[in-house]
């Protein structure tokens, strides 16, 4: 493993596609003999392929850019995995609570997704589901400009333009190398600042020019390239491309405005930073 890398676990935009789960990335950094792993988003279907990259006990923190299902819903599965793993559920050792950083209200949002009323199964002498996610996770709020250090990595949250509270995440390695993950965003000042001078900018490009005219939700390839150019990033990688969007079209759009051809994120591929 290199000193600083990102693995694209799930790259499909808006919902899991036939070739990839929804958004999920593992950022890894080695400091001496220890490797720190943080997960950026854990969207629909991502927990499955995530387990081919690392075990749940190797995760040091999870950061959720926002609370749309394609970016957060598999937290509920991770709760089940960490709670009922037989190595810990039946043993004497216990896992520490895993830090989960997200917009205010993350715990309530995900708790509501996890807990299911008993319905007709309820009755005298029957157990009801009283499980709470805070038995496995320690939820912490992201706020504009907040900085959170995990091992040799510091994650800075930048509020961006999306219909719900959403953060682009700027990950700085102690060496000075910078990785920026856009989350979901249209072009805005917050996204440019998050990506400023980044060695690698992993940026969404869910919309196509001429087809998707609504603003304030997602980037087109053209706008992704413009943001990357304005921010002076060194490498641009496009991701969060839904199955109904042409990756070749958005890549061509971004090439024209960025000035060079961006990479396309590939499921389960690992990229070094810088």
mmCIF file of C-alpha atoms in Angstrom:
data_model
loop_
_atom_site.group_PDB
_atom_site.id
_atom_site.type_symbol
_atom_site.label_atom_id
_atom_site.label_comp_id
_atom_site.label_asym_id
_atom_site.label_seq_id
_atom_site.Cartn_x
_atom_site.Cartn_y
_atom_site.Cartn_z
ATOM 1 C CA UNK A 1 0.000 0.000 0.000
ATOM 2 C CA UNK A 2 1.240 3.479 -0.810
ATOM 3 C CA UNK A 3 1.377 6.191 1.849
ATOM 4 C CA UNK A 4 -1.808 7.919 0.600
ATOM 5 C CA UNK A 5 -4.435 6.408 -1.702
ATOM 6 C CA UNK A 6 -8.137 6.217 -2.488
ATOM 7 C CA UNK A 7 -10.071 3.130 -3.554
ATOM 8 C CA UNK A 8 -13.290 3.687 -5.496
ATOM 9 C CA UNK A 9 -15.641 1.105 -3.979
ATOM 10 C CA UNK A 10 -18.908 2.381 -5.477
ATOM 11 C CA UNK A 11 -19.103 4.979 -8.230
ATOM 12 C CA UNK A 12 -22.679 4.881 -9.555
ATOM 13 C CA UNK A 13 -24.680 8.075 -9.220
ATOM 14 C CA UNK A 14 -28.155 8.342 -7.682
ATOM 15 C CA UNK A 15 -28.722 4.572 -7.357
ATOM 16 C CA UNK A 16 -26.699 1.348 -7.694
ATOM 17 C CA UNK A 17 -26.004 0.533 -11.325
ATOM 18 C CA UNK A 18 -25.506 -2.851 -12.996
ATOM 19 C CA UNK A 19 -21.723 -2.537 -12.727
ATOM 20 C CA UNK A 20 -21.287 -0.680 -9.431
ATOM 21 C CA UNK A 21 -22.881 0.149 -6.125
ATOM 22 C CA UNK A 22 -23.684 3.712 -5.185
ATOM 23 C CA UNK A 23 -21.105 6.097 -3.729
ATOM 24 C CA UNK A 24 -18.370 4.783 -1.447
ATOM 25 C CA UNK A 25 -14.612 5.404 -1.259
ATOM 26 C CA UNK A 26 -11.848 4.254 1.064
ATOM 27 C CA UNK A 27 -9.019 6.679 1.773
ATOM 28 C CA UNK A 28 -5.942 4.968 3.211
ATOM 29 C CA UNK A 29 -2.774 6.435 4.671
ATOM 30 C CA UNK A 30 0.204 4.680 6.197
ATOM 31 C CA UNK A 31 2.069 6.211 9.108
ATOM 32 C CA UNK A 32 4.946 3.960 10.101
ATOM 33 C CA UNK A 33 3.523 0.479 10.670
ATOM 34 C CA UNK A 34 -0.084 1.656 11.084
ATOM 35 C CA UNK A 35 -2.544 2.170 8.249
ATOM 36 C CA UNK A 36 -5.474 4.547 8.735
ATOM 37 C CA UNK A 37 -8.624 3.919 6.697
ATOM 38 C CA UNK A 38 -11.526 6.324 6.418
ATOM 39 C CA UNK A 39 -14.665 5.646 4.403
ATOM 40 C CA UNK A 40 -16.179 8.520 2.436
ATOM 41 C CA UNK A 41 -19.901 7.782 2.000
ATOM 42 C CA UNK A 42 -21.547 4.378 2.262
ATOM 43 C CA UNK A 43 -24.358 4.420 -0.265
ATOM 44 C CA UNK A 44 -26.865 1.839 -1.424
ATOM 45 C CA UNK A 45 -25.235 -1.532 -2.073
ATOM 46 C CA UNK A 46 -21.728 -0.401 -1.111
ATOM 47 C CA UNK A 47 -21.222 -2.542 1.987
ATOM 48 C CA UNK A 48 -20.843 -5.688 -0.125
ATOM 49 C CA UNK A 49 -17.882 -4.606 -2.274
ATOM 50 C CA UNK A 50 -16.425 -2.635 0.650
ATOM 51 C CA UNK A 51 -15.766 -5.964 2.374
ATOM 52 C CA UNK A 52 -13.474 -6.973 -0.510
ATOM 53 C CA UNK A 53 -11.294 -3.939 0.230
ATOM 54 C CA UNK A 54 -11.012 -4.130 4.016
ATOM 55 C CA UNK A 55 -12.699 -5.644 7.046
ATOM 56 C CA UNK A 56 -15.070 -3.618 9.181
ATOM 57 C CA UNK A 57 -12.528 -3.693 12.026
ATOM 58 C CA UNK A 58 -10.025 -1.854 9.807
ATOM 59 C CA UNK A 59 -12.283 1.203 9.404
ATOM 60 C CA UNK A 60 -11.167 4.127 11.581
ATOM 61 C CA UNK A 61 -13.967 6.568 10.701
ATOM 62 C CA UNK A 62 -16.819 7.139 8.264
ATOM 63 C CA UNK A 63 -17.620 10.506 6.695
ATOM 64 C CA UNK A 64 -21.029 11.061 5.087
ATOM 65 C CA UNK A 65 -21.171 13.945 2.623
ATOM 66 C CA UNK A 66 -24.967 14.084 2.916
ATOM 67 C CA UNK A 67 -28.024 12.030 3.761
ATOM 68 C CA UNK A 68 -29.433 10.940 0.421
ATOM 69 C CA UNK A 69 -29.717 7.107 0.348
ATOM 70 C CA UNK A 70 -27.136 6.689 -2.410
ATOM 71 C CA UNK A 71 -24.547 8.155 -0.044
ATOM 72 C CA UNK A 72 -25.476 6.872 3.404
ATOM 73 C CA UNK A 73 -27.998 4.025 3.538
ATOM 74 C CA UNK A 74 -25.570 1.112 3.964
ATOM 75 C CA UNK A 75 -24.575 2.500 7.363
ATOM 76 C CA UNK A 76 -27.518 0.409 8.577
ATOM 77 C CA UNK A 77 -25.863 -2.759 7.264
ATOM 78 C CA UNK A 78 -22.530 -1.767 8.788
ATOM 79 C CA UNK A 79 -24.321 -1.458 12.132
ATOM 80 C CA UNK A 80 -25.555 -5.053 11.827
ATOM 81 C CA UNK A 81 -22.078 -6.266 10.830
ATOM 82 C CA UNK A 82 -20.328 -4.536 13.728
ATOM 83 C CA UNK A 83 -22.992 -5.486 16.262
ATOM 84 C CA UNK A 84 -23.553 -9.153 15.433
ATOM 85 C CA UNK A 85 -20.159 -10.258 14.140
ATOM 86 C CA UNK A 86 -19.796 -13.548 16.090
ATOM 87 C CA UNK A 87 -16.159 -12.769 16.907
ATOM 88 C CA UNK A 88 -17.435 -9.972 19.138
ATOM 89 C CA UNK A 89 -21.111 -10.734 19.794
ATOM 90 C CA UNK A 90 -20.310 -14.063 21.481
ATOM 91 C CA UNK A 91 -16.811 -13.252 22.663
ATOM 92 C CA UNK A 92 -15.233 -11.342 25.503
ATOM 93 C CA UNK A 93 -13.761 -8.572 23.356
ATOM 94 C CA UNK A 94 -15.804 -5.587 22.256
ATOM 95 C CA UNK A 95 -15.382 -3.149 19.405
ATOM 96 C CA UNK A 96 -15.042 0.536 20.235
ATOM 97 C CA UNK A 97 -17.703 2.818 18.812
ATOM 98 C CA UNK A 98 -16.878 3.819 15.247
ATOM 99 C CA UNK A 99 -16.893 7.603 14.617
ATOM 100 C CA UNK A 100 -19.427 8.588 11.949
ATOM 101 C CA UNK A 101 -19.238 12.195 10.765
ATOM 102 C CA UNK A 102 -22.172 13.672 8.877
ATOM 103 C CA UNK A 103 -24.570 16.601 8.657
ATOM 104 C CA UNK A 104 -26.590 17.399 11.765
ATOM 105 C CA UNK A 105 -29.421 14.893 12.099
ATOM 106 C CA UNK A 106 -27.469 11.956 10.685
ATOM 107 C CA UNK A 107 -28.151 9.726 13.673
ATOM 108 C CA UNK A 108 -31.904 10.362 13.609
ATOM 109 C CA UNK A 109 -32.107 9.918 9.837
ATOM 110 C CA UNK A 110 -30.255 6.607 9.851
ATOM 111 C CA UNK A 111 -31.932 5.333 13.006
ATOM 112 C CA UNK A 112 -35.293 5.847 11.300
ATOM 113 C CA UNK A 113 -34.029 3.869 8.291
ATOM 114 C CA UNK A 114 -32.803 1.027 10.502
ATOM 115 C CA UNK A 115 -35.627 0.467 12.962
ATOM 116 C CA UNK A 116 -38.722 -1.358 11.708
ATOM 117 C CA UNK A 117 -41.967 -1.423 13.744
ATOM 118 C CA UNK A 118 -43.080 -4.919 14.782
ATOM 119 C CA UNK A 119 -46.510 -4.459 13.207
ATOM 120 C CA UNK A 120 -48.618 -7.610 13.454
ATOM 121 C CA UNK A 121 -45.674 -9.476 14.982
ATOM 122 C CA UNK A 122 -46.041 -7.463 18.200
ATOM 123 C CA UNK A 123 -47.691 -9.124 21.150
ATOM 124 C CA UNK A 124 -47.292 -10.283 24.751
ATOM 125 C CA UNK A 125 -44.045 -12.065 25.398
ATOM 126 C CA UNK A 126 -42.537 -11.151 22.054
ATOM 127 C CA UNK A 127 -39.337 -9.189 21.728
ATOM 128 C CA UNK A 128 -39.401 -5.838 19.952
ATOM 129 C CA UNK A 129 -36.473 -4.205 18.212
ATOM 130 C CA UNK A 130 -35.031 -1.666 20.625
ATOM 131 C CA UNK A 131 -31.616 -1.466 18.950
ATOM 132 C CA UNK A 132 -30.060 1.950 18.514
ATOM 133 C CA UNK A 133 -27.215 2.827 16.187
ATOM 134 C CA UNK A 134 -25.367 4.667 18.943
ATOM 135 C CA UNK A 135 -24.436 1.318 20.462
ATOM 136 C CA UNK A 136 -22.041 0.823 17.523
ATOM 137 C CA UNK A 137 -21.382 4.353 16.282
ATOM 138 C CA UNK A 138 -20.422 7.699 17.745
ATOM 139 C CA UNK A 139 -22.115 10.319 15.579
ATOM 140 C CA UNK A 140 -20.342 13.644 15.128
ATOM 141 C CA UNK A 141 -21.631 16.678 13.209
ATOM 142 C CA UNK A 142 -19.959 18.153 10.168
ATOM 143 C CA UNK A 143 -20.266 21.928 9.978
ATOM 144 C CA UNK A 144 -18.944 24.429 7.421
ATOM 145 C CA UNK A 145 -15.168 24.659 7.859
ATOM 146 C CA UNK A 146 -14.939 21.973 10.546
ATOM 147 C CA UNK A 147 -11.707 19.970 10.598
ATOM 148 C CA UNK A 148 -11.367 16.419 11.884
ATOM 149 C CA UNK A 149 -8.048 14.596 12.284
ATOM 150 C CA UNK A 150 -7.876 10.805 11.958
ATOM 151 C CA UNK A 151 -4.312 9.495 12.150
ATOM 152 C CA UNK A 152 -2.192 11.286 9.515
ATOM 153 C CA UNK A 153 -5.294 12.627 7.744
ATOM 154 C CA UNK A 154 -7.300 15.790 8.363
ATOM 155 C CA UNK A 155 -10.731 16.099 6.770
ATOM 156 C CA UNK A 156 -12.144 19.575 6.227
ATOM 157 C CA UNK A 157 -15.844 20.038 5.423
ATOM 158 C CA UNK A 158 -16.969 22.591 2.821
ATOM 159 C CA UNK A 159 -20.674 23.349 2.407
ATOM 160 C CA UNK A 160 -21.692 22.979 -1.258
ATOM 161 C CA UNK A 161 -24.795 23.446 -3.403
ATOM 162 C CA UNK A 162 -27.263 20.540 -3.355
ATOM 163 C CA UNK A 163 -30.931 20.307 -2.328
ATOM 164 C CA UNK A 164 -29.963 19.005 1.138
ATOM 165 C CA UNK A 165 -27.107 19.963 3.483
ATOM 166 C CA UNK A 166 -24.061 18.570 1.706
ATOM 167 C CA UNK A 167 -20.313 18.790 2.217
ATOM 168 C CA UNK A 168 -17.384 18.416 -0.114
ATOM 169 C CA UNK A 169 -14.571 16.772 1.841
ATOM 170 C CA UNK A 170 -10.984 17.976 1.568
ATOM 171 C CA UNK A 171 -8.577 15.331 2.888
ATOM 172 C CA UNK A 172 -5.097 16.559 3.748
ATOM 173 C CA UNK A 173 -2.204 14.163 4.418
ATOM 174 C CA UNK A 174 0.551 15.185 6.841
ATOM 175 C CA UNK A 175 2.911 15.208 3.853
ATOM 176 C CA UNK A 176 0.906 18.086 2.366
ATOM 177 C CA UNK A 177 -0.797 16.039 -0.345
ATOM 178 C CA UNK A 178 -4.491 16.855 -0.824
ATOM 179 C CA UNK A 179 -7.426 14.780 -2.043
ATOM 180 C CA UNK A 180 -10.836 16.397 -2.517
ATOM 181 C CA UNK A 181 -14.110 14.514 -2.817
ATOM 182 C CA UNK A 182 -16.953 16.614 -4.178
ATOM 183 C CA UNK A 183 -19.897 14.726 -2.688
ATOM 184 C CA UNK A 184 -22.911 15.924 -4.700
ATOM 185 C CA UNK A 185 -22.830 19.536 -5.815
ATOM 186 C CA UNK A 186 -23.436 22.001 -8.582
ATOM 187 C CA UNK A 187 -20.709 24.549 -9.301
ATOM 188 C CA UNK A 188 -20.255 26.906 -6.341
ATOM 189 C CA UNK A 189 -17.596 28.803 -4.412
ATOM 190 C CA UNK A 190 -17.561 26.179 -1.650
ATOM 191 C CA UNK A 191 -16.644 23.443 -4.096
ATOM 192 C CA UNK A 192 -13.856 25.513 -5.639
ATOM 193 C CA UNK A 193 -12.394 26.214 -2.200
ATOM 194 C CA UNK A 194 -12.619 22.550 -1.226
ATOM 195 C CA UNK A 195 -10.676 21.585 -4.357
ATOM 196 C CA UNK A 196 -8.166 24.443 -4.287
ATOM 197 C CA UNK A 197 -4.766 23.091 -5.417
ATOM 198 C CA UNK A 198 -5.780 19.463 -4.829
ATOM 199 C CA UNK A 199 -3.466 16.752 -6.080
ATOM 200 C CA UNK A 200 -6.527 14.655 -6.951
ATOM 201 C CA UNK A 201 -10.106 15.925 -7.273
ATOM 202 C CA UNK A 202 -12.700 13.129 -7.270
ATOM 203 C CA UNK A 203 -15.662 14.980 -8.704
ATOM 204 C CA UNK A 204 -19.223 14.070 -9.584
ATOM 205 C CA UNK A 205 -20.526 14.545 -13.120
ATOM 206 C CA UNK A 206 -24.076 13.221 -13.049
ATOM 207 C CA UNK A 207 -25.619 15.582 -15.601
ATOM 208 C CA UNK A 208 -25.168 16.045 -19.346
ATOM 209 C CA UNK A 209 -25.062 19.412 -21.046
ATOM 210 C CA UNK A 210 -28.184 20.060 -23.132
ATOM 211 C CA UNK A 211 -30.197 17.331 -21.419
ATOM 212 C CA UNK A 212 -30.137 18.312 -17.741
ATOM 213 C CA UNK A 213 -30.931 22.001 -17.439
ATOM 214 C CA UNK A 214 -31.994 22.195 -13.781
ATOM 215 C CA UNK A 215 -29.411 23.902 -11.559
ATOM 216 C CA UNK A 216 -28.406 23.507 -7.933
ATOM 217 C CA UNK A 217 -28.277 19.699 -7.919
ATOM 218 C CA UNK A 218 -25.411 18.169 -9.913
ATOM 219 C CA UNK A 219 -22.500 19.043 -12.183
ATOM 220 C CA UNK A 220 -22.234 18.349 -15.864
ATOM 221 C CA UNK A 221 -18.863 17.299 -17.212
ATOM 222 C CA UNK A 222 -18.451 20.843 -18.499
ATOM 223 C CA UNK A 223 -19.038 22.392 -15.089
ATOM 224 C CA UNK A 224 -16.846 19.788 -13.360
ATOM 225 C CA UNK A 225 -14.000 20.792 -15.655
ATOM 226 C CA UNK A 226 -14.639 24.478 -15.007
ATOM 227 C CA UNK A 227 -14.547 23.975 -11.241
ATOM 228 C CA UNK A 228 -11.342 21.934 -11.476
ATOM 229 C CA UNK A 229 -9.729 24.563 -13.681
ATOM 230 C CA UNK A 230 -10.766 27.408 -11.367
ATOM 231 C CA UNK A 231 -9.430 25.506 -8.354
ATOM 232 C CA UNK A 232 -6.108 24.693 -10.018
ATOM 233 C CA UNK A 233 -6.311 20.963 -9.336
ATOM 234 C CA UNK A 234 -3.569 18.708 -10.654
ATOM 235 C CA UNK A 235 -5.672 15.629 -11.505
ATOM 236 C CA UNK A 236 -9.401 15.374 -12.134
ATOM 237 C CA UNK A 237 -11.315 12.132 -11.769
ATOM 238 C CA UNK A 238 -14.999 11.956 -12.690
ATOM 239 C CA UNK A 239 -17.414 9.800 -10.705
ATOM 240 C CA UNK A 240 -21.081 9.525 -9.592
ATOM 241 C CA UNK A 241 -22.150 9.000 -13.194
ATOM 242 C CA UNK A 242 -25.599 7.321 -13.270
ATOM 243 C CA UNK A 243 -26.260 4.512 -15.751
ATOM 244 C CA UNK A 244 -28.470 6.843 -17.805
ATOM 245 C CA UNK A 245 -25.608 9.327 -18.281
ATOM 246 C CA UNK A 246 -22.883 8.784 -20.893
ATOM 247 C CA UNK A 247 -19.470 8.704 -19.239
ATOM 248 C CA UNK A 248 -17.909 9.374 -22.649
ATOM 249 C CA UNK A 249 -19.991 12.535 -23.111
ATOM 250 C CA UNK A 250 -19.276 13.986 -19.665
ATOM 251 C CA UNK A 251 -15.595 13.126 -20.029
ATOM 252 C CA UNK A 252 -15.451 14.958 -23.346
ATOM 253 C CA UNK A 253 -17.233 17.953 -21.814
ATOM 254 C CA UNK A 254 -14.753 18.047 -18.916
ATOM 255 C CA UNK A 255 -11.753 17.683 -21.209
ATOM 256 C CA UNK A 256 -12.712 20.839 -23.077
ATOM 257 C CA UNK A 257 -13.070 23.002 -19.955
ATOM 258 C CA UNK A 258 -10.361 21.447 -17.761
ATOM 259 C CA UNK A 259 -7.763 21.478 -20.507
ATOM 260 C CA UNK A 260 -6.735 17.842 -20.250
ATOM 261 C CA UNK A 261 -8.554 14.516 -20.231
ATOM 262 C CA UNK A 262 -9.840 13.526 -16.792
ATOM 263 C CA UNK A 263 -9.744 10.001 -15.446
ATOM 264 C CA UNK A 264 -12.928 7.996 -14.911
ATOM 265 C CA UNK A 265 -13.317 6.287 -11.556
ATOM 266 C CA UNK A 266 -13.397 2.500 -11.872
ATOM 267 C CA UNK A 267 -15.038 0.237 -9.274
ATOM 268 C CA UNK A 268 -12.501 -1.301 -6.868
ATOM 269 C CA UNK A 269 -9.547 0.484 -8.458
ATOM 270 C CA UNK A 270 -7.017 2.181 -6.175
ATOM 271 C CA UNK A 271 -5.405 5.517 -7.016
ATOM 272 C CA UNK A 272 -2.372 7.036 -5.367
ATOM 273 C CA UNK A 273 -2.274 10.639 -4.175
ATOM 274 C CA UNK A 274 -0.513 12.585 -5.608
#
